[in-house]
XYZ file of C-alpha atoms in Angstrom:
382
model
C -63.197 -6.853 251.040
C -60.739 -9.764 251.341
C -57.737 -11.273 252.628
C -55.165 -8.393 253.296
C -58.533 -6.165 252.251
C -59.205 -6.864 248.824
C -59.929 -9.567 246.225
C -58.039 -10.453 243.678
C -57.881 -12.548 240.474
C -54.395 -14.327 241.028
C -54.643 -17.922 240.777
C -56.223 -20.275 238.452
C -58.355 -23.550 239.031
C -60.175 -25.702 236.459
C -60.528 -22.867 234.281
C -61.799 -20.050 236.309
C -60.253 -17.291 238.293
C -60.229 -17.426 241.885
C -61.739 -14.515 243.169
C -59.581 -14.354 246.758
C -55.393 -13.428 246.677
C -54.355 -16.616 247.881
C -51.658 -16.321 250.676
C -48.088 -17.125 249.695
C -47.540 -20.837 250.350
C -43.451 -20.837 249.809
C -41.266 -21.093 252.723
C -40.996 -17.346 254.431
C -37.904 -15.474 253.552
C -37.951 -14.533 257.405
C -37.154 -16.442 260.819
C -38.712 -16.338 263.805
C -36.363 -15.153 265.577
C -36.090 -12.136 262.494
C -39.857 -11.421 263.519
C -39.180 -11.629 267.209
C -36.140 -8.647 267.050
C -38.528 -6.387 264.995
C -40.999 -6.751 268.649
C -40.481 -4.215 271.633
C -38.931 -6.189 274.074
C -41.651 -5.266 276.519
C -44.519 -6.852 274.784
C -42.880 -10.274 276.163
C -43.186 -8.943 279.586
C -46.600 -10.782 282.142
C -47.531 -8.563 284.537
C -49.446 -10.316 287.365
C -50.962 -7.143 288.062
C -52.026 -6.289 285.100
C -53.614 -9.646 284.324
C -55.349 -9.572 286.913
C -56.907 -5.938 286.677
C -58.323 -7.512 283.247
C -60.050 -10.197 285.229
C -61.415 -8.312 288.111
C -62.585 -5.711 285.433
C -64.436 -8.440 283.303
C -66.283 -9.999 286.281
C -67.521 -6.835 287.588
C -69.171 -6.502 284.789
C -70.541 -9.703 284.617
C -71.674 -10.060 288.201
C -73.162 -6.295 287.681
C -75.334 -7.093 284.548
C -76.633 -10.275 286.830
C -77.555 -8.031 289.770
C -79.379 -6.005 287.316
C -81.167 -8.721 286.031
C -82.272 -10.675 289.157
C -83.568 -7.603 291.343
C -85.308 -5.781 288.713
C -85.863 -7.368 285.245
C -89.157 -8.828 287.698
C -90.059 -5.500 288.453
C -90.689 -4.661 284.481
C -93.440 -4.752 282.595
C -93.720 -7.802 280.411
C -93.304 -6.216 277.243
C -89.958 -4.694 278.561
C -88.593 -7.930 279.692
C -88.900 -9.348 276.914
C -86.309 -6.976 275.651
C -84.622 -6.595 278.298
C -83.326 -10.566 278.884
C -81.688 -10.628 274.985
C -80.126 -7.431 275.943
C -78.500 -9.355 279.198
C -78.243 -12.786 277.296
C -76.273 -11.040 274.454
C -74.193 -8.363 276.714
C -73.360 -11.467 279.315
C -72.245 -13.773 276.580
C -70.048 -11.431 275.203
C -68.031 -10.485 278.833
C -68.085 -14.351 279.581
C -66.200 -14.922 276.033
C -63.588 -11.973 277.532
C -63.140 -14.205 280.367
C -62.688 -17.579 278.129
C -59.957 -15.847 276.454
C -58.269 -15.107 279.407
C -58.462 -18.815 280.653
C -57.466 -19.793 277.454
C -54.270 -17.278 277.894
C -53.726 -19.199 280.955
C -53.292 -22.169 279.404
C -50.681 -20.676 277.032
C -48.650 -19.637 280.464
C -49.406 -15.798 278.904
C -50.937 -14.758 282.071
C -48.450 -14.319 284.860
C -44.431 -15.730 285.101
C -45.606 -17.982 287.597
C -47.209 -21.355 286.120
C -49.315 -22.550 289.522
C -50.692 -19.078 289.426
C -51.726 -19.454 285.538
C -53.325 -23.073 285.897
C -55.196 -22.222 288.969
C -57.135 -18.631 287.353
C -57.398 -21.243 284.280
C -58.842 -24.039 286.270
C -61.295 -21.795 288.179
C -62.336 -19.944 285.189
C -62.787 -22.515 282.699
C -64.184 -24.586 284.923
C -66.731 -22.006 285.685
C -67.607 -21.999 282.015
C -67.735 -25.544 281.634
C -64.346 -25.768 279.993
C -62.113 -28.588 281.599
C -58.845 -26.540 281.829
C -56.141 -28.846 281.474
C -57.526 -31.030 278.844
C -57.824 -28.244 276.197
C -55.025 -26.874 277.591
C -53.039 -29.529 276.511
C -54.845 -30.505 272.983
C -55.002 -26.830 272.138
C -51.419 -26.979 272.506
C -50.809 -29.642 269.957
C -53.078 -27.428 267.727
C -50.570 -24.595 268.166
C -47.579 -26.889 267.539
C -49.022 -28.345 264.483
C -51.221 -25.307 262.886
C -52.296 -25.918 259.402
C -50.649 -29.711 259.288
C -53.949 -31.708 257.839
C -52.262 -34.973 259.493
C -51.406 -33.466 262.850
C -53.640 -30.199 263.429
C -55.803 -30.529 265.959
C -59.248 -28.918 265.285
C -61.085 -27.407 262.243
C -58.840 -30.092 260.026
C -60.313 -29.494 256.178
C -61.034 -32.698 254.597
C -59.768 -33.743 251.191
C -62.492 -34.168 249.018
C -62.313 -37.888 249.342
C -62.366 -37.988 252.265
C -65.865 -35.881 252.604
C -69.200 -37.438 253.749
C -71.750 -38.169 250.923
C -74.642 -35.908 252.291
C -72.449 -33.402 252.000
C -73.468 -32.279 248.925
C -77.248 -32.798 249.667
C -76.105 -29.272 252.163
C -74.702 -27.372 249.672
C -77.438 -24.960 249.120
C -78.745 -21.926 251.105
C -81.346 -23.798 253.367
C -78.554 -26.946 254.066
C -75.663 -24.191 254.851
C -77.786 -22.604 257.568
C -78.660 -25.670 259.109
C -74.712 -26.746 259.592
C -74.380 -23.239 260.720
C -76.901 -23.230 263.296
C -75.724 -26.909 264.639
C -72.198 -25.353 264.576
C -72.353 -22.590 266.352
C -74.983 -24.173 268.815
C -73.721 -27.710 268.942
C -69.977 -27.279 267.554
C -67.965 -26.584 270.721
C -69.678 -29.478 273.523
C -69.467 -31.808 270.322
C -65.854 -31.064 269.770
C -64.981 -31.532 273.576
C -67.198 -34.541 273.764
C -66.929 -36.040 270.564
C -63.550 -34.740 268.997
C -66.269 -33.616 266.278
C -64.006 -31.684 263.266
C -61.131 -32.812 265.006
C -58.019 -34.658 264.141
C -58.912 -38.425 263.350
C -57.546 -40.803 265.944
C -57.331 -44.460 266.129
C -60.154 -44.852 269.027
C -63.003 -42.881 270.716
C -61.319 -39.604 271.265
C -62.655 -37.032 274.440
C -61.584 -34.350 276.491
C -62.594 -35.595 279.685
C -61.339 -39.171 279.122
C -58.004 -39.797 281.247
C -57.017 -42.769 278.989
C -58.102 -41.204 275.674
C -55.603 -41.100 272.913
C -55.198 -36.999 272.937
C -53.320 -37.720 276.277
C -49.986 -39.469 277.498
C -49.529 -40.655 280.221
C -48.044 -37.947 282.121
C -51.075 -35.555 281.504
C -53.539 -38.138 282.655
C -53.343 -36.706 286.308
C -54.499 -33.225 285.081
C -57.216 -34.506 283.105
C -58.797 -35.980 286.371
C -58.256 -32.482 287.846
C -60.233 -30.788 284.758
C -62.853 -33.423 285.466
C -63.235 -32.432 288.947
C -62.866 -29.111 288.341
C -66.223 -29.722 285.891
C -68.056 -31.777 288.589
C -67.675 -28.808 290.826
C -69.280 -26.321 288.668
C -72.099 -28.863 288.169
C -72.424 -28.989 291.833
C -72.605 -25.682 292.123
C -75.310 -25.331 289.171
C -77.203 -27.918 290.533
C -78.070 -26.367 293.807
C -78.922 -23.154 292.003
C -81.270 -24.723 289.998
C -82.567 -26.462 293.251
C -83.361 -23.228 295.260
C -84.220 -20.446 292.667
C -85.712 -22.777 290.041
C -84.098 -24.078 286.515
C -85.843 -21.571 284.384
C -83.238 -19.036 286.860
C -80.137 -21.127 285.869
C -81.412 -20.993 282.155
C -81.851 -17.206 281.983
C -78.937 -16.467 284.346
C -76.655 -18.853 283.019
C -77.381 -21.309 280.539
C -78.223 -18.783 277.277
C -75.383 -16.616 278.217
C -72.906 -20.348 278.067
C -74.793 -20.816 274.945
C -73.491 -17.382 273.522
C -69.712 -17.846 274.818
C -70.100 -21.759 272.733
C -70.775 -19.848 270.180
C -68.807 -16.381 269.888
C -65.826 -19.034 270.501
C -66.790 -21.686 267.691
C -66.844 -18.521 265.478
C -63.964 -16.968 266.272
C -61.970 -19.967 265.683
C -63.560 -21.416 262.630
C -63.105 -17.819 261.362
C -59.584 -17.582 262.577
C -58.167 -20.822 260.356
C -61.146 -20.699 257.775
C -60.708 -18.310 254.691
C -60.118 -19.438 250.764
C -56.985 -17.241 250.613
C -55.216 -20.374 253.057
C -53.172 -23.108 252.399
C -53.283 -26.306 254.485
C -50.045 -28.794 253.806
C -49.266 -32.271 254.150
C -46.053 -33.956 256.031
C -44.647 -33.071 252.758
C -44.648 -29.546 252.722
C -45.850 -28.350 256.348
C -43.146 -26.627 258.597
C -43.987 -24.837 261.295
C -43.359 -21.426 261.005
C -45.331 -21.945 257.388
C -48.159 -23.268 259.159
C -48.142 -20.874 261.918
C -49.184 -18.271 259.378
C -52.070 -19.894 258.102
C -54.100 -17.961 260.231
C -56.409 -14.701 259.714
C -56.929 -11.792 261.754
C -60.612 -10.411 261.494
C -62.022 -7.142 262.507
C -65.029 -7.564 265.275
C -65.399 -3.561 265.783
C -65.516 -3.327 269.730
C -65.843 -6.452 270.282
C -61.737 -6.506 269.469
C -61.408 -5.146 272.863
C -63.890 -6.659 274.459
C -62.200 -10.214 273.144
C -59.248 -8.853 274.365
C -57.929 -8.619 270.852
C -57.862 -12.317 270.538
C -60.041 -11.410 267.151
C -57.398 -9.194 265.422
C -54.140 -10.295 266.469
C -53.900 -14.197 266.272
C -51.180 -13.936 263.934
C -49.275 -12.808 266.455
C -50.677 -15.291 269.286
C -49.839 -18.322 266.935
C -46.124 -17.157 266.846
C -45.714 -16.117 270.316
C -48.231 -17.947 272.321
C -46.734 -16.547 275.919
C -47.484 -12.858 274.652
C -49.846 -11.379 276.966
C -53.196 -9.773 275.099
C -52.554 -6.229 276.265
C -49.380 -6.370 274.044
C -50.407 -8.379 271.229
C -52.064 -5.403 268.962
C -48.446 -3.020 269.678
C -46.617 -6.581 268.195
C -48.892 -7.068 265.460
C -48.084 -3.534 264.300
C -44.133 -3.993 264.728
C -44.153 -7.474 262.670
C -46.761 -6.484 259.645
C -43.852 -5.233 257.692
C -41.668 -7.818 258.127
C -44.306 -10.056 257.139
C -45.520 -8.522 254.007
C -48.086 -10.657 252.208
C -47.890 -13.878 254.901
C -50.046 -11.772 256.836
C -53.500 -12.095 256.427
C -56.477 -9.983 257.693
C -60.236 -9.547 256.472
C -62.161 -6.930 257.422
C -65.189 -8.644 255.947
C -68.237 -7.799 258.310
C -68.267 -11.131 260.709
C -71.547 -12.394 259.523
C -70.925 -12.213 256.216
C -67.423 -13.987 256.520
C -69.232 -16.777 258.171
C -71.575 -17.639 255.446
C -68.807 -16.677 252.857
C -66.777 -19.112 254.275
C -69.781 -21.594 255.184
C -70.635 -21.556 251.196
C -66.741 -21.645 250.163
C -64.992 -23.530 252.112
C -66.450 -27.374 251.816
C -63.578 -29.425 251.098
C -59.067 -29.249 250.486
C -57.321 -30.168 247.164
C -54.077 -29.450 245.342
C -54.611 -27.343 242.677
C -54.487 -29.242 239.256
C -50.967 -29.799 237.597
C -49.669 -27.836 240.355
C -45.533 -28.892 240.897
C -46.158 -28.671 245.033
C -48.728 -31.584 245.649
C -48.476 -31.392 249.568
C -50.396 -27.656 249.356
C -53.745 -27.900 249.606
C -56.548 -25.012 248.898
C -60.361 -24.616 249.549
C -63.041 -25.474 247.188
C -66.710 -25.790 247.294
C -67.542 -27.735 243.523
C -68.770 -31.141 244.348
């Protein structure tokens, strides 16, 4: 299965038939404001209440499945516990990336109508999963603003072919895709935040917990202190954990869960803007209700709700950011038909669509002798 659930033979390059129905690239015949009208008015609507039920829910869980582990995983056998800690590792990970995506709603002032309220469950949260709040808050931002842009996007930018590093085809084979997988999903997220790694190219050292780096202006720089402190604090906090019940604790407890949110979230979002069916546009073509599209829901079973939907309807959440999550899937449904073929979903299985897209998705270029030179399409030919 494919974009919009099938393949399809509907474009041509060098010769051979692509095997994905590439999304339609030409400026919508729809507005926003056309696809906002065709949207229940109440799916706008935050409900404090409501927003909050979600994160009480999702930490009950997660301090449950850690009272489980610490007072009697000890009390098992070792063969059990050894099957017993991936269960936790893998069932924590995935309620700590529920709670990421409702920081990361925060951010987007989709949690409550009430902004100190928002930044504060953001700050505590994110900060408890070694996110600092308002710096993504703020470059994530830009990335909505500027979606699919290849000069102004902020994160998983494609490269022009040019423009791609020369060992990169020493990795395009089996064994070298699974190592920049692995890396990826273990090393991608810290490396972005540290490192602006697969990020948009700036003129200096770029970092997320630098004041005075160039993602920032100078009003913002404030907040960025306050995300630093807010990551201090959870270090603190780690720190005397590991003191008193030992760092092989934190590890188990903590550390491999973090691991699992880093990389349920690298996945999601390299999934989310990664798929041969999308165009990517230069200054000379991008718009941004055009690049707001160039997006792809996916299908993560129950994990959907477990994501809060974050996985299947981020269509939606690139045109209407504020939209709470518990609304998003009734919106989706309301604005599929207005959007026809500019909306894109897969249904591939997940781990397939990773090394799909992995193997497929290398490098950007206009198609040859194409009229619209500013629209640029995945390849994987060296």
């Amino acid at each position: 299965m494919g974009a919009n659930g099938v393949f399809a033979s509907s474009a041509k390059h060098e010769g051979k038939e692509s095997r994905i129905k590439r999304m339609p690239y030409a400026k919508p015949p729809f507005t926003l404001g056309k696809i906002k009208k065709a949207i229940p008015p109440h799916c706008f609507e935050r409900s404090l209440l409501r927003s909050f039920s979600y994160v009480g829910y999702d930490l009950c869980i997660s301090f449950l499945l850690c009272y489980i582990a610490i007072t009697y995983f000890h009390l098992l056998p070792s063969p059990l516990a050894y099957i017993a800690w991936p269960i936790y590792w893998i069932l924590q990970g995935c309620i700590l990336t529920g709670v990421w995506v409702i920081a990361h709603e925060c951010g987007h002032h989709a949690f409550s109508d009430y902004q100190w309220v928002d930044d504060t469950v953001g700050l505590i949260l994110h900060s408890a999963l070694f996110v600092p709040y308002f710096s993504w808050k703020y470059s994530h931002r830009r990335h909505h603003s500027n979606t699919g842009s290849l000069e102004r996007d902020e994160v998983f930018v494609p490269k022009p072919k040019s423009r791609i590093a020369w060992y990169s085809k020493y990795l395009n084979n089996p064994p070298g895709r699974a190592l920049s997988l692995a890396v990826t999903l273990l090393l991608g997220w810290p490396l972005y935040l540290a490192f602006n790694v697969s990020g948009r190219p700036y003129d200096r050292f770029a970092c997320h917990y630098d004041p005075h780096g160039p993602i920032y202006s100078d009003r913002e720089r404030l907040q960025i202190y306050i995300s630093d402190l807010g990551i201090f604090a959870a270090t603190f906090v780690l720190y005397n954990i590991a003191v008193s019940q030992g760092l092989a604790f934190l590890i188990c407890i903590y550390g491999v869960p973090l691991l699992i949110v880093n990389g349920f979230l690298v996945t999601i979002t390299y999934l989310q803007h990664t798929h041969p069916s999308l165009p990517h546009y230069d200054s000379s073509e991008w718009e941004w209700l055009r690049g707001a599209l160039v997006t792809m829901d996916r299908d993560y079973g129950i994990l959907n709700k477990v994501f809060h939907n974050i996985t299947d309807t981020h269509v939606t959440h690139h045109l209407f950011s504020t939209m709470p999550h518990y609304h998003a899937s009734e919106a989706t449904k309301a604005i599929k038909p207005i959007l026809g073929e500019f909306y894109q979903f897969d249904d591939t299985p997940i781990y397939k669509a990773l090394w799909r897209e992995t193997k497929e998705c290398l490098y950007v270029d206009p198609d040859d002798g194409a009229p619209e030179k500013g629209v640029f399409w995945y390849r994987n030919q060296f």
